[in-house]
């Protein structure tokens, strides 16, 4: 169990380190490196647009890799997603600037961002599924949340690496070549995680349907045919987690630098780093809490809290005080969106049967990615430019929080269920397959 949890944890570290690196660079660097001919506002919007494109590729990764995870196994797919994500990230770090190769630079940047999106789309769903299927029923919330802790560490490492590199060199050197260092370091992290993942066997729950030859021919179809209600609950639950996340850890960096001066950039990056470090602790804590009181109460509490702190988050940023900025990120991320993320890693696999579990979680997560996550920084920047105020952005966060709270309230409680026998349709298929095998043996 420890080896499996470590494999899921490290994979999530890599995925979110790589994915967050792009978001931080889009907020601080890419407008000068890849869109220098545009004015500052349009350069920022163009950089955020390329950031959003990765989320439009994530459903493709969720469909392709999630489908394969339900047909050939969780661990094989997790190796493929890790390699794809790591290679794309390292190549972004080596990509020539607009000044060197002209329009080919942003074109290649978009292509690599799309590859990142495909890899990321097939990572967390199968990873959480793998850990959840290995975990004991009464401790699944804790063990599965360790996948989420990897997300927190990845986000914190990305922001922290950027902050460290920015501190030890001049702004000119940082914009010229220093920003590439965090991207190139991804190669080392991928090698370590890949070594561990290659040593993990398939989950016993998936092996059961493999031995009885009851794997779904089309897992994605199975999701919509058998688990429609739970799929909609999972999609609705994502709003308050995924939309505000990219307002807090991506758009907010640009907002602070543009409205409060470049001196606050370091404070904001430090705030995201601290928030990520605290998330390593708070995510397992909230996951364990869901084992005691249920998935739905913790998830709903997290979504309500995000709605409540939407406006105070910007009030704290606008003070310009480093301590207040740090506190804003601590409230919003480890005590806000990470609460839902902690529960999601066990709750979402429990919403679907083994034949469609990785596909169900991946589709629910990744279909919301282009709609909510990928557009959040771009829409937030456009709203602030249009209105001159943060109020519409904070109001959108409140709306997302309400959607998530209502969606999960309408769902079923799943704490402590046996994943192999949780769904009658799946139990019937396994029983019939076992009976057929026994009849054949008697003949």
Tab-separated table of C-alpha atoms in Angstrom:
chain	number	residue	atom	x	y	z
A	1	UNK	CA	0.000	0.000	0.000
A	2	UNK	CA	2.873	2.371	0.788
A	3	UNK	CA	4.515	1.672	-2.583
A	4	UNK	CA	1.233	2.224	-4.425
A	5	UNK	CA	0.524	5.447	-2.526
A	6	UNK	CA	4.049	6.687	-3.272
A	7	UNK	CA	3.640	5.937	-6.979
A	8	UNK	CA	0.358	7.861	-7.109
A	9	UNK	CA	1.819	10.703	-5.052
A	10	UNK	CA	4.941	11.177	-7.186
A	11	UNK	CA	3.013	10.988	-10.427
A	12	UNK	CA	0.741	13.783	-9.239
A	13	UNK	CA	3.767	15.825	-8.172
A	14	UNK	CA	5.139	15.602	-11.712
A	15	UNK	CA	1.824	16.318	-13.413
A	16	UNK	CA	1.046	19.408	-11.391
A	17	UNK	CA	4.625	20.652	-11.244
A	18	UNK	CA	4.676	20.585	-15.044
A	19	UNK	CA	1.181	21.966	-15.497
A	20	UNK	CA	1.646	24.735	-12.899
A	21	UNK	CA	5.015	25.724	-14.354
A	22	UNK	CA	3.234	26.630	-17.552
A	23	UNK	CA	0.625	28.666	-15.680
A	24	UNK	CA	3.254	30.615	-13.715
A	25	UNK	CA	5.324	31.222	-16.849
A	26	UNK	CA	2.206	32.330	-18.739
A	27	UNK	CA	1.504	34.881	-16.013
A	28	UNK	CA	5.065	36.205	-15.725
A	29	UNK	CA	7.233	35.343	-18.749
A	30	UNK	CA	5.546	34.155	-21.934
A	31	UNK	CA	4.114	37.484	-23.035
A	32	UNK	CA	7.690	38.828	-23.398
A	33	UNK	CA	9.285	35.627	-24.705
A	34	UNK	CA	6.695	34.432	-27.211
A	35	UNK	CA	4.389	37.437	-27.824
A	36	UNK	CA	6.708	40.489	-27.737
A	37	UNK	CA	4.934	42.273	-30.602
A	38	UNK	CA	1.729	42.634	-28.554
A	39	UNK	CA	1.059	45.299	-25.948
A	40	UNK	CA	1.261	44.125	-22.282
A	41	UNK	CA	-2.489	43.458	-21.873
A	42	UNK	CA	-2.906	41.556	-25.143
A	43	UNK	CA	0.370	39.722	-24.526
A	44	UNK	CA	-0.980	38.532	-21.169
A	45	UNK	CA	-4.282	37.489	-22.758
A	46	UNK	CA	-2.428	35.590	-25.509
A	47	UNK	CA	-0.263	33.795	-22.934
A	48	UNK	CA	-3.337	32.845	-20.891
A	49	UNK	CA	-5.053	31.674	-24.085
A	50	UNK	CA	-2.217	29.187	-24.737
A	51	UNK	CA	-2.515	28.139	-21.087
A	52	UNK	CA	-6.193	27.414	-21.681
A	53	UNK	CA	-5.486	25.332	-24.783
A	54	UNK	CA	-3.907	22.664	-22.613
A	55	UNK	CA	-7.242	22.189	-20.891
A	56	UNK	CA	-8.992	21.676	-24.211
A	57	UNK	CA	-6.620	18.758	-24.846
A	58	UNK	CA	-7.225	17.231	-21.415
A	59	UNK	CA	-10.608	15.649	-22.319
A	60	UNK	CA	-8.857	13.857	-25.174
A	61	UNK	CA	-6.317	12.488	-22.708
A	62	UNK	CA	-9.099	11.585	-20.292
A	63	UNK	CA	-11.042	9.708	-22.966
A	64	UNK	CA	-8.083	7.918	-24.569
A	65	UNK	CA	-6.015	7.108	-21.497
A	66	UNK	CA	-8.945	6.649	-19.113
A	67	UNK	CA	-10.502	4.241	-21.601
A	68	UNK	CA	-7.247	2.280	-21.882
A	69	UNK	CA	-6.892	2.191	-18.086
A	70	UNK	CA	-10.284	0.430	-17.845
A	71	UNK	CA	-9.378	-2.009	-20.617
A	72	UNK	CA	-5.694	-2.901	-20.187
A	73	UNK	CA	-4.952	-1.743	-16.632
A	74	UNK	CA	-4.221	1.301	-14.498
A	75	UNK	CA	-0.440	1.047	-14.172
A	76	UNK	CA	0.418	0.759	-17.886
A	77	UNK	CA	-1.511	3.932	-18.673
A	78	UNK	CA	0.082	5.824	-15.783
A	79	UNK	CA	3.543	5.149	-17.214
A	80	UNK	CA	2.471	6.497	-20.626
A	81	UNK	CA	0.913	9.670	-19.186
A	82	UNK	CA	4.022	10.390	-17.101
A	83	UNK	CA	6.382	10.111	-20.064
A	84	UNK	CA	4.172	12.234	-22.321
A	85	UNK	CA	3.842	15.005	-19.732
A	86	UNK	CA	7.545	15.047	-18.876
A	87	UNK	CA	8.804	15.127	-22.464
A	88	UNK	CA	6.477	18.002	-23.387
A	89	UNK	CA	7.579	20.035	-20.349
A	90	UNK	CA	11.304	19.607	-20.985
A	91	UNK	CA	10.861	20.593	-24.637
A	92	UNK	CA	9.044	23.788	-23.579
A	93	UNK	CA	12.099	24.663	-21.493
A	94	UNK	CA	14.324	24.203	-24.567
A	95	UNK	CA	12.034	26.088	-26.977
A	96	UNK	CA	13.650	29.063	-28.797
A	97	UNK	CA	12.055	32.476	-28.299
A	98	UNK	CA	10.102	34.586	-30.781
A	99	UNK	CA	13.224	36.703	-31.355
A	100	UNK	CA	15.113	33.572	-32.465
A	101	UNK	CA	12.677	31.739	-34.776
A	102	UNK	CA	9.761	34.125	-35.183
A	103	UNK	CA	6.173	32.913	-35.333
A	104	UNK	CA	7.300	29.282	-35.142
A	105	UNK	CA	8.019	29.823	-31.420
A	106	UNK	CA	4.421	30.419	-30.291
A	107	UNK	CA	3.198	27.719	-32.714
A	108	UNK	CA	5.523	25.132	-31.150
A	109	UNK	CA	4.587	26.387	-27.692
A	110	UNK	CA	0.922	25.690	-28.440
A	111	UNK	CA	1.735	22.206	-29.800
A	112	UNK	CA	3.706	21.271	-26.689
A	113	UNK	CA	1.009	22.681	-24.439
A	114	UNK	CA	-1.510	20.431	-26.191
A	115	UNK	CA	0.739	17.413	-25.543
A	116	UNK	CA	0.935	18.460	-21.893
A	117	UNK	CA	-2.843	18.552	-21.809
A	118	UNK	CA	-3.224	15.043	-23.230
A	119	UNK	CA	-0.748	13.648	-20.692
A	120	UNK	CA	-2.334	15.471	-17.766
A	121	UNK	CA	-5.827	14.386	-18.801
A	122	UNK	CA	-4.864	10.743	-18.411
A	123	UNK	CA	-2.944	11.073	-15.150
A	124	UNK	CA	-4.998	11.877	-12.079
A	125	UNK	CA	-8.089	9.791	-12.853
A	126	UNK	CA	-6.206	6.495	-13.284
A	127	UNK	CA	-3.798	7.399	-10.422
A	128	UNK	CA	-6.609	8.043	-7.932
A	129	UNK	CA	-8.396	4.930	-9.207
A	130	UNK	CA	-5.303	2.788	-8.670
A	131	UNK	CA	-4.742	3.985	-5.095
A	132	UNK	CA	-8.454	3.818	-4.221
A	133	UNK	CA	-8.704	0.229	-5.458
A	134	UNK	CA	-5.717	-0.860	-3.405
A	135	UNK	CA	-6.770	0.981	-0.225
A	136	UNK	CA	-8.788	-0.578	2.660
A	137	UNK	CA	-12.442	0.449	2.575
A	138	UNK	CA	-12.270	2.300	5.901
A	139	UNK	CA	-9.086	4.233	5.028
A	140	UNK	CA	-9.662	4.953	1.353
A	141	UNK	CA	-10.229	8.671	1.916
A	142	UNK	CA	-6.810	9.047	3.530
A	143	UNK	CA	-4.796	6.910	1.095
A	144	UNK	CA	-6.443	8.287	-2.038
A	145	UNK	CA	-5.943	11.850	-0.786
A	146	UNK	CA	-2.184	11.268	-0.946
A	147	UNK	CA	-2.566	11.568	-4.717
A	148	UNK	CA	-3.980	15.022	-4.020
A	149	UNK	CA	-1.030	15.806	-1.737
A	150	UNK	CA	1.185	15.235	-4.750
A	151	UNK	CA	-0.796	17.934	-6.532
A	152	UNK	CA	-0.157	20.367	-3.668
A	153	UNK	CA	3.555	19.600	-3.629
A	154	UNK	CA	3.759	19.938	-7.415
A	155	UNK	CA	2.075	23.357	-7.334
A	156	UNK	CA	4.286	24.507	-4.466
A	157	UNK	CA	7.467	23.239	-6.117
A	158	UNK	CA	6.623	24.978	-9.385
A	159	UNK	CA	5.982	28.337	-7.732
A	160	UNK	CA	8.898	27.882	-5.341
A	161	UNK	CA	11.357	26.998	-8.096
A	162	UNK	CA	10.307	30.045	-10.094
A	163	UNK	CA	10.607	32.248	-6.983
A	164	UNK	CA	14.071	30.869	-6.179
A	165	UNK	CA	15.389	31.292	-9.709
A	166	UNK	CA	13.959	34.817	-9.837
A	167	UNK	CA	15.699	35.757	-6.573
A	168	UNK	CA	19.195	34.619	-7.545
A	169	UNK	CA	19.397	36.402	-10.900
A	170	UNK	CA	18.487	39.730	-12.439
A	171	UNK	CA	15.092	40.321	-14.044
A	172	UNK	CA	16.754	40.491	-17.464
A	173	UNK	CA	18.519	37.151	-17.036
A	174	UNK	CA	15.368	35.574	-15.626
A	175	UNK	CA	13.286	36.666	-18.627
A	176	UNK	CA	16.044	35.715	-21.063
A	177	UNK	CA	16.954	32.187	-19.931
A	178	UNK	CA	16.422	31.696	-16.191
A	179	UNK	CA	12.764	30.754	-16.546
A	180	UNK	CA	13.830	27.662	-18.509
A	181	UNK	CA	15.577	26.032	-15.546
A	182	UNK	CA	12.391	24.854	-13.743
A	183	UNK	CA	11.119	23.274	-16.976
A	184	UNK	CA	14.376	21.381	-17.603
A	185	UNK	CA	14.468	20.099	-14.008
A	186	UNK	CA	11.307	18.131	-14.764
A	187	UNK	CA	13.453	15.489	-16.480
A	188	UNK	CA	15.001	14.422	-13.164
A	189	UNK	CA	11.629	14.197	-11.430
A	190	UNK	CA	10.119	12.132	-14.254
A	191	UNK	CA	12.985	9.631	-14.096
A	192	UNK	CA	12.463	9.032	-10.358
A	193	UNK	CA	8.674	8.676	-10.635
A	194	UNK	CA	8.969	6.407	-13.662
A	195	UNK	CA	11.314	4.050	-11.799
A	196	UNK	CA	8.759	3.635	-8.990
A	197	UNK	CA	5.729	3.253	-11.265
A	198	UNK	CA	7.347	0.495	-13.293
A	199	UNK	CA	7.560	-1.577	-10.089
A	200	UNK	CA	3.810	-1.488	-9.322
A	201	UNK	CA	1.510	-4.389	-10.189
A	202	UNK	CA	-2.130	-4.154	-11.315
A	203	UNK	CA	-4.879	-3.619	-8.715
A	204	UNK	CA	-6.682	-6.717	-7.357
A	205	UNK	CA	-10.061	-5.201	-8.214
A	206	UNK	CA	-9.120	-4.773	-11.869
A	207	UNK	CA	-7.507	-8.215	-11.984
A	208	UNK	CA	-10.856	-9.697	-10.908
A	209	UNK	CA	-12.663	-8.417	-14.001
A	210	UNK	CA	-9.706	-9.394	-16.182
A	211	UNK	CA	-9.800	-12.994	-14.959
A	212	UNK	CA	-13.573	-13.212	-15.475
A	213	UNK	CA	-13.351	-11.461	-18.859
A	214	UNK	CA	-15.933	-8.831	-17.827
A	215	UNK	CA	-14.042	-5.655	-18.754
A	216	UNK	CA	-16.254	-3.173	-20.610
A	217	UNK	CA	-15.875	-3.048	-24.381
A	218	UNK	CA	-16.496	0.715	-24.310
A	219	UNK	CA	-15.908	2.112	-20.783
A	220	UNK	CA	-16.917	5.655	-21.738
A	221	UNK	CA	-20.271	4.377	-23.010
A	222	UNK	CA	-20.671	2.458	-19.760
A	223	UNK	CA	-20.264	5.718	-17.818
A	224	UNK	CA	-23.188	7.395	-19.557
A	225	UNK	CA	-25.345	4.278	-19.698
A	226	UNK	CA	-25.021	3.110	-16.089
A	227	UNK	CA	-23.769	6.060	-14.021
A	228	UNK	CA	-25.408	9.141	-15.522
A	229	UNK	CA	-26.511	10.693	-12.218
A	230	UNK	CA	-23.155	10.135	-10.539
A	231	UNK	CA	-21.360	11.530	-13.559
A	232	UNK	CA	-23.375	14.765	-13.333
A	233	UNK	CA	-22.707	14.973	-9.581
A	234	UNK	CA	-18.982	14.641	-10.269
A	235	UNK	CA	-19.035	17.285	-13.024
A	236	UNK	CA	-20.972	19.744	-10.868
A	237	UNK	CA	-18.669	19.129	-7.927
A	238	UNK	CA	-15.689	20.235	-9.997
A	239	UNK	CA	-16.816	23.839	-10.467
A	240	UNK	CA	-15.748	25.213	-7.071
A	241	UNK	CA	-12.511	23.266	-7.096
A	242	UNK	CA	-11.119	23.687	-10.588
A	243	UNK	CA	-12.275	27.195	-11.570
A	244	UNK	CA	-11.111	29.060	-8.440
A	245	UNK	CA	-7.854	27.060	-8.348
A	246	UNK	CA	-6.581	28.750	-11.502
A	247	UNK	CA	-7.837	32.137	-10.413
A	248	UNK	CA	-5.940	31.758	-7.135
A	249	UNK	CA	-2.634	30.276	-8.317
A	250	UNK	CA	-2.380	31.641	-11.882
A	251	UNK	CA	-4.461	34.767	-12.535
A	252	UNK	CA	-3.701	36.205	-9.088
A	253	UNK	CA	0.042	36.289	-9.918
A	254	UNK	CA	-0.616	38.427	-12.966
A	255	UNK	CA	-3.164	40.562	-11.054
A	256	UNK	CA	-0.704	41.329	-8.268
A	257	UNK	CA	2.188	42.136	-10.621
A	258	UNK	CA	0.025	44.374	-12.874
A	259	UNK	CA	-1.908	46.242	-10.188
A	260	UNK	CA	0.406	46.325	-7.185
A	261	UNK	CA	3.848	46.499	-8.792
A	262	UNK	CA	6.540	43.967	-9.621
A	263	UNK	CA	7.810	44.028	-6.016
A	264	UNK	CA	4.746	42.030	-4.955
A	265	UNK	CA	5.417	39.297	-7.537
A	266	UNK	CA	7.821	37.573	-5.160
A	267	UNK	CA	5.289	37.789	-2.313
A	268	UNK	CA	2.608	36.188	-4.482
A	269	UNK	CA	4.912	33.379	-5.636
A	270	UNK	CA	5.924	32.794	-2.023
A	271	UNK	CA	2.248	32.698	-1.054
A	272	UNK	CA	1.513	29.980	-3.641
A	273	UNK	CA	4.586	28.077	-2.423
A	274	UNK	CA	3.479	28.233	1.230
A	275	UNK	CA	-0.042	27.212	0.242
A	276	UNK	CA	1.299	24.193	-1.635
A	277	UNK	CA	3.462	23.169	1.321
A	278	UNK	CA	0.518	23.398	3.709
A	279	UNK	CA	-1.619	21.426	1.266
A	280	UNK	CA	0.690	18.442	1.727
A	281	UNK	CA	-0.636	18.345	5.316
A	282	UNK	CA	-4.222	19.561	4.940
A	283	UNK	CA	-5.153	17.289	2.020
A	284	UNK	CA	-4.500	13.986	3.869
A	285	UNK	CA	-6.128	15.477	6.974
A	286	UNK	CA	-9.345	16.259	5.108
A	287	UNK	CA	-9.169	12.910	3.307
A	288	UNK	CA	-8.971	11.134	6.676
A	289	UNK	CA	-11.819	13.302	7.984
A	290	UNK	CA	-13.996	12.088	5.107
A	291	UNK	CA	-13.365	8.507	6.311
A	292	UNK	CA	-14.951	9.470	9.626
A	293	UNK	CA	-17.820	11.817	8.730
A	294	UNK	CA	-18.451	11.047	5.046
A	295	UNK	CA	-17.379	12.387	1.665
A	296	UNK	CA	-20.311	14.731	1.066
A	297	UNK	CA	-20.133	16.817	4.288
A	298	UNK	CA	-16.434	17.574	3.818
A	299	UNK	CA	-16.806	18.295	0.114
A	300	UNK	CA	-19.761	20.638	0.650
A	301	UNK	CA	-17.969	22.447	3.489
A	302	UNK	CA	-14.994	23.070	1.208
A	303	UNK	CA	-17.121	24.498	-1.593
A	304	UNK	CA	-19.024	26.790	0.783
A	305	UNK	CA	-15.763	28.055	2.286
A	306	UNK	CA	-14.372	28.910	-1.165
A	307	UNK	CA	-17.489	30.976	-1.853
A	308	UNK	CA	-17.142	32.783	1.472
A	309	UNK	CA	-13.513	33.804	0.969
A	310	UNK	CA	-13.822	34.888	-2.701
A	311	UNK	CA	-14.047	38.602	-1.907
A	312	UNK	CA	-11.717	38.589	1.143
A	313	UNK	CA	-9.050	36.971	-1.059
A	314	UNK	CA	-8.859	40.077	-3.258
A	315	UNK	CA	-9.181	42.433	-0.285
A	316	UNK	CA	-6.063	40.844	1.197
A	317	UNK	CA	-4.168	41.008	-2.101
A	318	UNK	CA	-5.002	44.672	-2.566
A	319	UNK	CA	-3.356	45.623	0.733
A	320	UNK	CA	0.020	45.067	-0.939
A	321	UNK	CA	1.328	43.625	2.320
A	322	UNK	CA	3.418	40.478	1.908
A	323	UNK	CA	1.934	38.916	5.051
A	324	UNK	CA	-1.623	39.662	3.890
A	325	UNK	CA	-0.897	38.229	0.442
A	326	UNK	CA	0.476	35.034	2.014
A	327	UNK	CA	-2.601	34.761	4.223
A	328	UNK	CA	-4.868	35.178	1.185
A	329	UNK	CA	-3.270	32.206	-0.564
A	330	UNK	CA	-3.331	30.103	2.624
A	331	UNK	CA	-7.065	30.685	3.036
A	332	UNK	CA	-7.916	30.097	-0.602
A	333	UNK	CA	-5.811	27.061	-1.465
A	334	UNK	CA	-4.949	24.637	1.400
A	335	UNK	CA	-8.065	25.531	3.407
A	336	UNK	CA	-10.336	26.070	0.385
A	337	UNK	CA	-9.988	24.312	-2.946
A	338	UNK	CA	-7.744	21.565	-1.542
A	339	UNK	CA	-10.527	20.428	0.797
A	340	UNK	CA	-12.614	19.399	-2.191
A	341	UNK	CA	-9.612	17.977	-3.968
A	342	UNK	CA	-8.776	15.795	-0.959
A	343	UNK	CA	-12.226	14.205	-0.976
A	344	UNK	CA	-12.473	14.003	-4.753
A	345	UNK	CA	-9.671	11.440	-4.972
A	346	UNK	CA	-11.762	8.857	-3.067
A	347	UNK	CA	-15.303	10.114	-3.717
A	348	UNK	CA	-15.088	10.104	-7.511
A	349	UNK	CA	-13.714	6.542	-7.860
A	350	UNK	CA	-16.501	5.404	-5.512
A	351	UNK	CA	-19.131	6.907	-7.812
A	352	UNK	CA	-18.320	4.432	-10.611
A	353	UNK	CA	-17.969	0.675	-10.992
A	354	UNK	CA	-14.655	-1.046	-11.779
A	355	UNK	CA	-15.501	-1.486	-15.477
A	356	UNK	CA	-15.746	2.287	-15.944
A	357	UNK	CA	-14.036	3.773	-12.876
A	358	UNK	CA	-10.971	5.372	-14.475
A	359	UNK	CA	-13.036	6.563	-17.452
A	360	UNK	CA	-15.785	7.972	-15.231
A	361	UNK	CA	-13.415	9.941	-13.040
A	362	UNK	CA	-11.272	11.106	-15.959
A	363	UNK	CA	-14.265	12.240	-18.014
A	364	UNK	CA	-15.908	14.051	-15.098
A	365	UNK	CA	-12.666	15.841	-14.293
A	366	UNK	CA	-11.456	16.596	-17.778
A	367	UNK	CA	-14.675	17.616	-19.506
A	368	UNK	CA	-14.851	20.516	-17.039
A	369	UNK	CA	-11.232	21.421	-17.771
A	370	UNK	CA	-11.752	23.458	-20.972
A	371	UNK	CA	-15.084	24.859	-19.789
A	372	UNK	CA	-13.992	26.073	-16.354
A	373	UNK	CA	-10.292	25.630	-15.598
A	374	UNK	CA	-8.662	26.574	-18.877
A	375	UNK	CA	-10.733	29.686	-19.368
A	376	UNK	CA	-10.541	30.961	-15.773
A	377	UNK	CA	-7.318	33.040	-15.984
A	378	UNK	CA	-8.260	34.419	-19.418
A	379	UNK	CA	-11.832	35.291	-18.383
A	380	UNK	CA	-10.635	36.783	-15.090
A	381	UNK	CA	-8.069	38.983	-16.870
A	382	UNK	CA	-10.680	40.066	-19.428
A	383	UNK	CA	-13.253	40.880	-16.713
A	384	UNK	CA	-10.776	43.004	-14.776
A	385	UNK	CA	-9.695	44.801	-17.971
A	386	UNK	CA	-13.336	45.411	-18.937
A	387	UNK	CA	-14.682	46.537	-15.561
A	388	UNK	CA	-11.533	47.799	-13.868
A	389	UNK	CA	-12.438	45.767	-10.775
A	390	UNK	CA	-11.974	42.321	-9.269
A	391	UNK	CA	-15.651	42.129	-8.246
A	392	UNK	CA	-16.879	40.142	-11.287
A	393	UNK	CA	-14.093	37.599	-10.740
A	394	UNK	CA	-14.986	37.116	-7.081
A	395	UNK	CA	-18.677	36.898	-7.993
A	396	UNK	CA	-17.926	34.114	-10.502
A	397	UNK	CA	-16.149	32.156	-7.747
A	398	UNK	CA	-19.243	32.457	-5.526
A	399	UNK	CA	-21.397	31.107	-8.368
A	400	UNK	CA	-19.059	28.139	-8.887
A	401	UNK	CA	-19.138	27.391	-5.150
A	402	UNK	CA	-22.943	27.283	-5.171
A	403	UNK	CA	-23.009	24.900	-8.164
A	404	UNK	CA	-20.623	22.468	-6.454
A	405	UNK	CA	-22.371	22.525	-3.087
A	406	UNK	CA	-25.768	21.825	-4.663
A	407	UNK	CA	-24.422	19.087	-6.961
A	408	UNK	CA	-22.746	17.121	-4.176
A	409	UNK	CA	-25.729	17.621	-1.868
A	410	UNK	CA	-27.879	15.859	-4.488
A	411	UNK	CA	-25.420	12.950	-4.732
A	412	UNK	CA	-25.174	9.765	-2.664
A	413	UNK	CA	-22.824	9.142	0.242
A	414	UNK	CA	-20.184	6.538	-0.706
A	415	UNK	CA	-17.885	6.329	2.329
A	416	UNK	CA	-16.650	2.838	3.210
A	417	UNK	CA	-18.158	0.924	0.306
A	418	UNK	CA	-16.578	-2.181	-1.237
A	419	UNK	CA	-15.381	-1.074	-4.664
A	420	UNK	CA	-15.604	-4.579	-6.104
A	421	UNK	CA	-19.256	-5.025	-5.127
A	422	UNK	CA	-20.546	-1.470	-4.802
A	423	UNK	CA	-22.749	-1.500	-7.878
A	424	UNK	CA	-25.408	-4.217	-8.471
A	425	UNK	CA	-24.878	-4.264	-12.238
A	426	UNK	CA	-21.190	-4.966	-11.806
A	427	UNK	CA	-21.737	-7.586	-9.097
A	428	UNK	CA	-24.228	-9.366	-11.365
A	429	UNK	CA	-21.728	-9.505	-14.244
A	430	UNK	CA	-18.944	-10.851	-12.035
A	431	UNK	CA	-21.257	-13.495	-10.546
A	432	UNK	CA	-22.471	-14.607	-13.964
A	433	UNK	CA	-18.905	-14.858	-15.244
A	434	UNK	CA	-17.852	-16.907	-12.210
A	435	UNK	CA	-20.856	-19.213	-12.681
A	436	UNK	CA	-20.009	-19.729	-16.333
A	437	UNK	CA	-16.472	-20.626	-15.352
A	438	UNK	CA	-17.707	-23.100	-12.751
A	439	UNK	CA	-20.127	-24.733	-15.236
A	440	UNK	CA	-17.355	-25.109	-17.789
A	441	UNK	CA	-15.115	-26.763	-15.203
A	442	UNK	CA	-17.845	-29.251	-14.254
A	443	UNK	CA	-18.375	-30.170	-17.909
